[in-house]
CSV table of C-alpha atoms and ligand atoms in Angstrom, one decimal:
chain,number,residue,atom,x,y,z
A,18,UNK,CA,0.0,0.0,0.0
A,19,UNK,CA,1.4,3.4,-0.9
A,20,UNK,CA,1.1,5.9,1.8
A,21,UNK,CA,1.0,9.5,0.6
A,22,UNK,CA,0.0,12.6,2.4
A,23,UNK,CA,0.6,16.3,2.6
A,24,UNK,CA,3.1,17.1,5.3
A,25,UNK,CA,1.6,18.5,8.5
A,26,UNK,CA,4.8,18.2,10.6
A,27,UNK,CA,6.3,21.6,9.7
A,28,UNK,CA,6.3,24.5,12.2
A,29,UNK,CA,6.3,27.2,9.5
A,30,UNK,CA,4.0,27.4,6.6
A,31,UNK,CA,6.4,27.9,3.6
A,32,UNK,CA,4.6,28.6,0.4
A,33,UNK,CA,6.0,26.8,-2.6
A,34,UNK,CA,5.9,23.2,-3.8
A,35,UNK,CA,3.4,20.6,-2.6
A,36,UNK,CA,5.9,18.7,-0.5
A,37,UNK,CA,4.2,15.3,-0.5
A,38,UNK,CA,5.7,12.5,1.5
A,39,UNK,CA,5.6,8.9,0.4
A,40,UNK,CA,6.7,6.2,2.9
A,41,UNK,CA,8.7,3.5,1.2
A,42,UNK,CA,10.3,0.2,2.3
A,43,UNK,CA,14.0,1.1,2.4
A,44,UNK,CA,14.9,-2.4,1.0
A,45,UNK,CA,12.1,-3.0,-1.4
A,46,UNK,CA,10.5,0.3,-2.5
A,47,UNK,CA,7.2,0.2,-4.3
A,48,UNK,CA,7.9,0.5,-8.0
A,49,UNK,CA,4.9,2.8,-8.5
A,50,UNK,CA,6.3,5.3,-6.0
A,51,UNK,CA,9.8,5.1,-7.6
A,52,UNK,CA,8.2,5.8,-11.0
A,53,UNK,CA,6.4,8.8,-9.7
A,54,UNK,CA,9.7,10.1,-8.2
A,55,UNK,CA,11.5,9.5,-11.5
A,56,UNK,CA,8.8,11.2,-13.5
A,57,UNK,CA,9.0,14.2,-11.3
A,58,UNK,CA,12.7,14.4,-11.6
A,59,UNK,CA,12.9,14.1,-15.4
A,60,UNK,CA,10.2,16.8,-15.6
A,61,UNK,CA,12.4,19.2,-13.5
A,62,UNK,CA,10.9,18.6,-10.1
A,63,UNK,CA,12.8,18.3,-6.8
A,64,UNK,CA,12.6,14.9,-5.0
A,65,UNK,CA,14.3,14.2,-1.7
A,66,UNK,CA,15.3,10.6,-1.1
A,67,UNK,CA,17.4,8.6,1.3
A,68,UNK,CA,20.9,7.4,0.5
A,69,UNK,CA,23.1,5.2,2.6
A,70,UNK,CA,24.8,8.4,4.0
A,71,UNK,CA,22.2,11.2,4.4
A,72,UNK,CA,19.0,12.3,2.6
A,73,UNK,CA,19.6,14.1,-0.7
A,74,UNK,CA,17.6,16.8,-2.5
A,75,UNK,CA,17.6,15.5,-6.0
A,76,UNK,CA,17.2,17.4,-9.3
A,77,UNK,CA,17.8,16.6,-13.0
A,78,UNK,CA,21.5,17.5,-13.4
A,79,UNK,CA,21.2,19.1,-16.8
A,80,UNK,CA,17.9,21.0,-16.1
A,81,UNK,CA,19.1,24.5,-15.2
A,82,UNK,CA,15.8,25.6,-13.7
A,83,UNK,CA,15.8,22.6,-11.4
A,84,UNK,CA,19.4,23.2,-10.4
A,85,UNK,CA,18.7,26.8,-9.6
A,86,UNK,CA,15.7,25.7,-7.5
A,87,UNK,CA,18.1,23.5,-5.5
A,88,UNK,CA,20.5,26.4,-4.8
A,89,UNK,CA,17.6,28.7,-4.0
A,90,UNK,CA,15.8,26.2,-1.8
A,91,UNK,CA,18.9,25.4,0.2
A,92,UNK,CA,20.1,28.9,0.4
A,93,UNK,CA,23.4,27.5,-1.0
A,94,UNK,CA,25.9,30.0,-2.5
A,95,UNK,CA,26.5,29.4,-6.2
A,96,UNK,CA,30.2,28.9,-5.5
A,97,UNK,CA,29.6,25.5,-3.7
A,98,UNK,CA,29.4,22.8,-6.4
A,99,UNK,CA,26.9,19.8,-6.3
A,100,UNK,CA,27.5,16.0,-6.4
A,101,UNK,CA,26.1,14.3,-9.5
A,102,UNK,CA,24.5,10.8,-8.7
A,103,UNK,CA,24.3,8.1,-11.3
A,104,UNK,CA,23.0,4.5,-11.4
A,105,UNK,CA,26.0,2.7,-12.9
A,106,UNK,CA,29.5,3.2,-14.2
A,107,UNK,CA,28.3,3.4,-17.8
A,108,UNK,CA,26.4,6.5,-17.0
A,109,UNK,CA,29.5,8.1,-15.5
A,110,UNK,CA,30.7,8.5,-19.1
A,111,UNK,CA,28.2,11.3,-19.7
A,112,UNK,CA,29.4,13.2,-16.6
A,113,UNK,CA,33.2,13.1,-16.7
A,114,UNK,CA,35.7,13.6,-19.5
A,115,UNK,CA,38.5,11.4,-18.1
A,116,UNK,CA,38.4,8.1,-16.3
A,117,UNK,CA,41.9,7.4,-14.8
A,118,UNK,CA,43.0,4.0,-13.7
A,119,UNK,CA,42.6,5.1,-10.1
A,120,UNK,CA,38.9,5.9,-10.7
A,121,UNK,CA,38.3,2.5,-12.1
A,122,UNK,CA,40.0,0.9,-9.2
A,123,UNK,CA,38.0,2.8,-6.6
A,124,UNK,CA,34.7,2.2,-8.6
A,125,UNK,CA,35.4,-1.6,-8.6
A,126,UNK,CA,36.1,-1.6,-4.9
A,127,UNK,CA,33.6,1.0,-3.4
A,128,UNK,CA,30.7,1.6,-5.8
A,129,UNK,CA,27.9,1.5,-5.3
A,130,UNK,CA,28.7,3.2,-2.0
A,131,UNK,CA,29.6,6.2,0.1
A,132,UNK,CA,32.4,7.5,-2.1
A,133,UNK,CA,32.4,10.6,-4.3
A,134,UNK,CA,35.1,11.1,-6.9
A,135,UNK,CA,36.2,14.5,-8.3
A,136,UNK,CA,37.1,14.2,-12.0
A,137,UNK,CA,37.5,16.4,-15.0
A,138,UNK,CA,34.0,17.3,-16.1
A,139,UNK,CA,32.2,16.5,-19.4
A,140,UNK,CA,30.8,19.4,-21.4
A,141,UNK,CA,27.3,18.2,-20.8
A,142,UNK,CA,27.4,19.1,-17.1
A,143,UNK,CA,26.3,22.7,-16.6
A,144,UNK,CA,28.5,25.3,-14.9
A,145,UNK,CA,25.9,25.7,-12.2
A,146,UNK,CA,26.6,22.2,-11.0
A,147,UNK,CA,30.4,22.6,-10.9
A,148,UNK,CA,30.4,26.2,-9.8
A,149,UNK,CA,32.3,26.9,-13.0
A,150,UNK,CA,35.1,24.5,-12.1
A,151,UNK,CA,36.8,22.1,-14.6
A,152,UNK,CA,35.9,19.2,-12.4
A,153,UNK,CA,32.7,17.5,-11.3
A,154,UNK,CA,31.8,15.4,-8.3
A,155,UNK,CA,30.2,12.0,-9.0
A,156,UNK,CA,29.0,9.0,-7.0
A,157,UNK,CA,26.8,5.9,-7.3
A,158,UNK,CA,25.0,5.5,-4.0
A,159,UNK,CA,24.2,2.0,-2.6
A,160,UNK,CA,20.8,2.7,-0.9
A,161,UNK,CA,18.1,0.6,-2.7
A,162,UNK,CA,15.8,3.6,-2.8
A,163,UNK,CA,18.4,6.0,-4.3
A,164,UNK,CA,19.5,3.4,-6.8
A,165,UNK,CA,15.9,2.6,-7.8
A,166,UNK,CA,15.2,6.3,-8.4
A,167,UNK,CA,18.4,6.8,-10.4
A,168,UNK,CA,17.7,3.7,-12.6
A,169,UNK,CA,14.2,4.8,-13.2
A,170,UNK,CA,15.1,8.4,-14.0
A,171,UNK,CA,18.0,7.2,-16.2
A,172,UNK,CA,19.5,10.7,-16.2
A,173,UNK,CA,22.2,12.0,-13.9
A,174,UNK,CA,20.7,13.5,-10.7
A,175,UNK,CA,22.4,16.3,-8.7
A,176,UNK,CA,21.7,15.7,-5.0
A,177,UNK,CA,23.2,17.8,-2.2
A,178,UNK,CA,22.3,16.9,1.3
A,179,UNK,CA,18.6,17.9,1.9
A,180,UNK,CA,19.3,20.7,4.5
A,181,UNK,CA,19.6,24.4,4.4
A,182,UNK,CA,23.1,25.6,3.7
A,183,UNK,CA,25.4,25.5,6.7
A,184,UNK,CA,22.9,23.3,8.7
A,185,UNK,CA,23.2,19.7,9.9
A,186,UNK,CA,22.6,17.1,7.2
A,187,UNK,CA,19.3,15.1,7.5
A,188,UNK,CA,19.4,11.5,8.5
A,189,UNK,CA,15.6,11.1,8.7
A,190,UNK,CA,12.6,12.2,6.6
A,191,UNK,CA,11.4,14.3,9.6
A,192,UNK,CA,14.7,16.3,9.4
A,193,UNK,CA,14.1,16.9,5.7
A,194,UNK,CA,10.6,18.2,6.4
A,195,UNK,CA,11.8,20.5,9.1
A,196,UNK,CA,14.6,21.9,6.8
A,197,UNK,CA,13.0,22.0,3.4
A,198,UNK,CA,9.2,21.9,3.5
A,199,UNK,CA,7.8,23.8,0.5
A,200,UNK,CA,11.1,23.3,-1.4
A,201,UNK,CA,10.7,19.6,-2.6
A,202,UNK,CA,7.8,18.2,-4.6
A,203,UNK,CA,8.1,14.7,-3.1
A,204,UNK,CA,10.0,13.2,-0.2
A,205,UNK,CA,10.6,9.4,-0.1
A,206,UNK,CA,10.6,8.5,3.5
A,207,UNK,CA,12.8,5.3,3.8
A,208,UNK,CA,13.5,5.7,7.5
A,209,UNK,CA,16.8,6.6,9.1
A,210,UNK,CA,19.9,6.5,6.8
A,211,UNK,CA,22.3,3.7,7.7
A,212,UNK,CA,25.6,5.5,7.8
A,213,UNK,CA,24.7,8.9,9.1
A,214,UNK,CA,27.5,11.1,7.7
A,215,UNK,CA,28.1,12.3,4.1
A,216,UNK,CA,30.1,10.4,1.6
A,217,UNK,CA,33.9,10.4,1.4
A,218,UNK,CA,35.1,12.9,-1.2
A,219,UNK,CA,38.3,12.2,-3.0
A,220,UNK,CA,39.8,14.5,-5.7
A,221,UNK,CA,41.4,12.4,-8.5
A,222,UNK,CA,41.8,15.3,-10.9
A,223,UNK,CA,45.4,16.2,-10.0
A,224,UNK,CA,48.8,14.5,-9.7
A,225,UNK,CA,48.1,13.0,-6.3
A,226,UNK,CA,44.8,12.0,-4.9
A,227,UNK,CA,43.5,14.3,-2.2
A,228,UNK,CA,40.9,13.3,0.4
A,229,UNK,CA,38.7,16.4,0.7
A,230,UNK,CA,36.0,15.0,3.0
A,231,UNK,CA,36.5,11.9,5.2
A,232,UNK,CA,33.6,9.4,5.3
A,233,UNK,CA,32.6,5.8,5.5
A,234,UNK,CA,35.1,4.8,2.9
A,235,UNK,CA,38.1,5.5,5.1
A,236,UNK,CA,41.5,7.0,4.5
A,237,UNK,CA,43.0,3.6,5.4
A,238,UNK,CA,40.9,1.8,2.8
A,239,UNK,CA,41.7,4.4,0.1
A,240,UNK,CA,45.4,4.3,0.8
A,241,UNK,CA,45.3,0.5,0.6
A,242,UNK,CA,44.0,0.9,-3.0
A,243,UNK,CA,46.0,4.0,-4.2
A,244,UNK,CA,49.0,4.3,-2.0
A,245,UNK,CA,49.7,7.7,-0.3
A,246,UNK,CA,47.1,10.4,-0.5
A,247,UNK,CA,46.9,13.9,0.8
A,248,UNK,CA,44.6,14.7,3.7
A,249,UNK,CA,44.7,17.9,5.8
A,250,UNK,CA,43.0,17.1,9.1
A,251,UNK,CA,40.9,20.1,10.3
A,252,UNK,CA,41.4,21.9,7.0
A,253,UNK,CA,39.2,24.9,6.7
A,254,UNK,CA,38.6,27.7,4.2
A,255,UNK,CA,37.0,31.0,4.8
A,256,UNK,CA,33.8,31.1,2.9
A,257,UNK,CA,34.3,34.7,1.9
A,258,UNK,CA,37.4,33.5,0.0
A,259,UNK,CA,35.4,32.1,-3.0
A,260,UNK,CA,35.5,28.5,-1.9
A,261,UNK,CA,39.1,27.7,-2.5
A,262,UNK,CA,38.4,24.2,-1.2
A,263,UNK,CA,34.7,23.7,-1.5
A,264,UNK,CA,33.0,21.8,1.4
A,265,UNK,CA,35.5,22.9,3.9
A,266,UNK,CA,33.5,25.8,5.2
A,267,UNK,CA,33.6,25.9,9.0
A,268,UNK,CA,30.0,27.0,9.2
A,269,UNK,CA,29.0,23.6,7.7
A,270,UNK,CA,27.0,21.2,9.8
A,271,UNK,CA,26.3,23.7,12.5
A,272,UNK,CA,23.7,23.6,15.2
A,273,UNK,CA,22.4,26.9,16.5
A,274,UNK,CA,23.6,26.3,20.0
A,275,UNK,CA,27.4,27.1,20.3
A,276,UNK,CA,29.3,23.8,20.3
A,277,UNK,CA,32.8,23.0,21.3
A,278,UNK,CA,34.9,19.9,20.5
A,279,UNK,CA,36.8,18.4,23.3
A,280,UNK,CA,40.0,16.7,22.3
A,281,UNK,CA,42.4,16.1,25.2
A,282,UNK,CA,43.5,13.0,27.1
A,283,UNK,CA,40.7,10.7,28.3
A,284,UNK,CA,38.0,12.7,26.5
A,285,UNK,CA,35.1,10.9,28.2
A,286,UNK,CA,36.1,12.0,31.6
A,287,UNK,CA,37.2,15.4,30.4
A,288,UNK,CA,33.9,16.4,28.8
A,289,UNK,CA,32.1,15.5,32.1
A,290,UNK,CA,34.6,17.5,34.1
A,291,UNK,CA,34.2,20.5,31.8
A,292,UNK,CA,30.4,20.3,31.9
A,293,UNK,CA,30.4,20.2,35.7
A,294,UNK,CA,32.8,23.1,36.0
A,295,UNK,CA,30.7,25.1,33.6
A,296,UNK,CA,27.4,24.3,35.4
A,297,UNK,CA,29.1,25.5,38.6
A,298,UNK,CA,29.8,28.8,36.9
A,299,UNK,CA,26.2,29.1,36.0
A,300,UNK,CA,26.5,28.0,32.3
A,301,UNK,CA,23.8,25.6,31.2
A,302,UNK,CA,26.1,23.2,29.3
A,303,UNK,CA,25.3,19.8,28.0
A,304,UNK,CA,27.4,16.9,26.7
A,305,UNK,CA,26.4,15.4,23.4
A,306,UNK,CA,26.7,11.7,24.3
A,307,UNK,CA,27.9,9.5,21.5
A,308,UNK,CA,28.8,5.8,21.4
A,309,UNK,CA,32.5,5.2,21.4
A,310,UNK,CA,32.2,2.9,18.4
A,311,UNK,CA,32.7,5.1,15.4
A,312,UNK,CA,30.0,3.6,13.2
A,313,UNK,CA,27.4,4.0,15.9
A,314,UNK,CA,28.6,7.5,16.6
A,315,UNK,CA,28.3,8.4,13.0
A,316,UNK,CA,24.8,7.0,12.7
A,317,UNK,CA,23.6,9.0,15.7
A,318,UNK,CA,25.6,12.2,15.5
A,319,UNK,CA,23.3,14.5,13.5
A,320,UNK,CA,20.1,13.3,15.2
A,321,UNK,CA,21.7,13.9,18.6
A,322,UNK,CA,22.9,17.3,17.6
A,323,UNK,CA,19.4,18.3,16.4
A,324,UNK,CA,17.7,17.0,19.5
A,325,UNK,CA,20.0,18.8,21.9
A,326,UNK,CA,20.0,22.0,19.7
A,327,UNK,CA,16.3,22.4,20.3
A,328,UNK,CA,16.6,22.1,24.1
A,329,UNK,CA,17.8,25.6,24.8
A,330,UNK,CA,21.2,24.8,26.3
A,331,UNK,CA,23.8,27.6,26.3
A,332,UNK,CA,26.7,25.3,25.2
A,333,UNK,CA,27.2,21.8,23.8
A,334,UNK,CA,30.3,19.8,24.4
A,335,UNK,CA,31.4,16.8,22.2
A,336,UNK,CA,34.3,14.5,22.8
A,337,UNK,CA,36.5,13.7,19.9
A,338,UNK,CA,36.7,10.0,18.8
A,339,UNK,CA,39.9,8.1,18.2
A,340,UNK,CA,41.2,9.6,14.9
A,341,UNK,CA,41.1,6.6,12.6
A,342,UNK,CA,38.6,4.9,10.3
A,343,UNK,CA,35.1,6.4,10.5
A,344,UNK,CA,36.2,8.2,13.7
A,345,UNK,CA,38.0,10.7,11.4
A,346,UNK,CA,34.7,11.5,9.6
A,347,UNK,CA,32.9,12.0,12.9
A,348,UNK,CA,35.6,14.2,14.2
A,349,UNK,CA,35.6,16.3,11.0
A,350,UNK,CA,31.9,17.0,11.3
A,351,UNK,CA,32.1,17.8,15.0
A,352,UNK,CA,35.0,20.1,14.3
A,353,UNK,CA,32.9,22.0,11.7
A,354,UNK,CA,29.8,22.0,13.9
A,355,UNK,CA,32.1,23.6,16.5
A,356,UNK,CA,33.2,26.1,13.9
A,357,UNK,CA,36.8,25.2,14.6
A,358,UNK,CA,36.6,25.6,18.4
A,359,UNK,CA,38.6,22.8,20.1
A,360,UNK,CA,39.6,22.6,23.8
A,361,UNK,CA,42.2,20.3,25.2
A,362,UNK,CA,41.9,20.5,28.9
A,363,UNK,CA,39.8,21.8,31.8
A,364,UNK,CA,42.1,24.5,32.9
A,365,UNK,CA,40.9,27.9,34.2
A,366,UNK,CA,41.8,29.6,30.9
A,367,UNK,CA,39.9,27.0,29.0
A,368,UNK,CA,36.9,27.6,31.2
A,369,UNK,CA,37.2,31.4,30.8
A,370,UNK,CA,37.3,30.9,27.1
A,371,UNK,CA,34.2,28.7,27.1
A,372,UNK,CA,32.4,31.3,29.3
A,373,UNK,CA,33.3,33.9,26.8
A,374,UNK,CA,31.7,31.9,23.9
A,375,UNK,CA,28.4,31.7,25.8
A,376,UNK,CA,28.6,35.4,26.7
A,377,UNK,CA,28.8,36.5,23.1
B,429,TXA,O1,26.7,11.6,1.0
B,429,TXA,C1,26.7,12.5,0.2
B,429,TXA,O2,27.6,12.9,-0.5
B,429,TXA,C2,25.3,13.3,0.2
B,429,TXA,C3,24.3,12.4,-0.4
B,429,TXA,C4,23.0,13.1,-0.6
B,429,TXA,O3,24.7,11.8,-1.6
B,429,TXA,N1,25.5,14.5,-0.6
B,429,TXA,C5,26.2,15.6,-0.1
B,429,TXA,O4,26.2,16.6,-1.0
B,429,TXA,O5,26.8,15.6,0.9
B,429,TXA,P1,26.6,18.1,-0.6
B,429,TXA,O6,26.3,19.0,-1.7
B,429,TXA,O7,26.0,18.4,0.7
B,429,TXA,O8,28.2,18.0,-0.4
B,429,TXA,C6,29.0,17.9,-1.6
B,429,TXA,C7,30.4,18.2,-1.3
B,429,TXA,C8,30.5,19.7,-1.0
B,429,TXA,O9,31.4,19.8,0.1
B,429,TXA,C9,31.1,20.3,-2.2
B,429,TXA,O10,31.8,21.4,-2.0
B,429,TXA,C10,31.9,19.1,-2.7
B,429,TXA,O11,31.2,18.0,-2.4
B,429,TXA,N2,32.2,19.2,-4.2
B,429,TXA,C11,31.3,19.1,-5.2
B,429,TXA,N3,31.8,19.2,-6.4
B,429,TXA,C12,33.1,19.5,-6.2
B,429,TXA,C13,34.3,19.7,-7.0
B,429,TXA,N4,34.2,19.8,-8.3
B,429,TXA,N5,35.5,19.9,-6.4
B,429,TXA,C14,35.6,19.8,-5.1
B,429,TXA,N6,34.6,19.6,-4.2
B,429,TXA,C15,33.4,19.4,-4.8
B,430,MG,MG1,25.7,19.3,2.5
């Protein structure tokens, strides 16, 4: 049975698109619903759907009006390029102009899956997608709903995370509704996304591969395939500087409540000590509790941040995970949610510093 309704969950009435929601079985989506999503997409509509990482806001990649609606709906600056999603490796041909050996190797190993490759673009991909760059981001997602939509649409689909620019990526359909009601025509609700953080982004367009965004395909796995690759931990670029390194904006993934990353010795004990000391000073601080296992932490991170963000705390504290595997991806998102604020201890000067953050 197909379950479709007009969304009533939103707090603000945003005029715009109908924003229907269709609940689908994440492992075996109803073909009629998939057909409807694909028809909307090929006609220039916007369809939000689950991937194995986070929910995406999909649009026909070569339909300029649809692409502009994505940028406008997200409030995304035109300097931040989009990822093009395709159903299979054959379709990548229409998106890129070069297919190096390394790309084939990574595709064999990790596609479909949470890996995005940056490659020289084909001329069929509009400037609006690539922000005028000579490269394009492409990935084949593994989520059965995403794959079914891509196969049925049989055109490349641009799909940024389905959140407003600078906000936390959505890992449930409810998150998408609260971010983008009135922006999408249809949302496929396939339940919570299994991985919980965005895909790994690797740039294969230069001499040496560069890891731009850590994710569920880990640095260790990539190095095993490709040998050494560049990765600058806690890299950031100032968004006023025309996106020198897109996606490394510090304002990315931010809750509204000020957040601080705690990365000292024995983090678990340190965050609790910091919270207690802050509470003693009259600061209403809370700890974002995450499982120590990186894959569980990744799955819960964004939902936990959203939940605590709405509770009116003055400051949120998050302990860094061990910096390997998926822990690197979690730490990267926490660092950005913290807008680069990291504390290492519970000294008086650290507490003064945290007090100042709340005071401003
Ligand atoms: O997991 C994901 O990748 C999700 C799901 C929906 O597939 N999508 C996603 O898209 O996270 P978005 O737009 O939120 O993030 C795309 C990232 C951005 O950091 C963007 O700057 C970067 O990829 N990017 C896109 N094209 C690029 C290019 N040509 N060069 C460098 N970075 C690029
Ligand atoms: Mg995003």
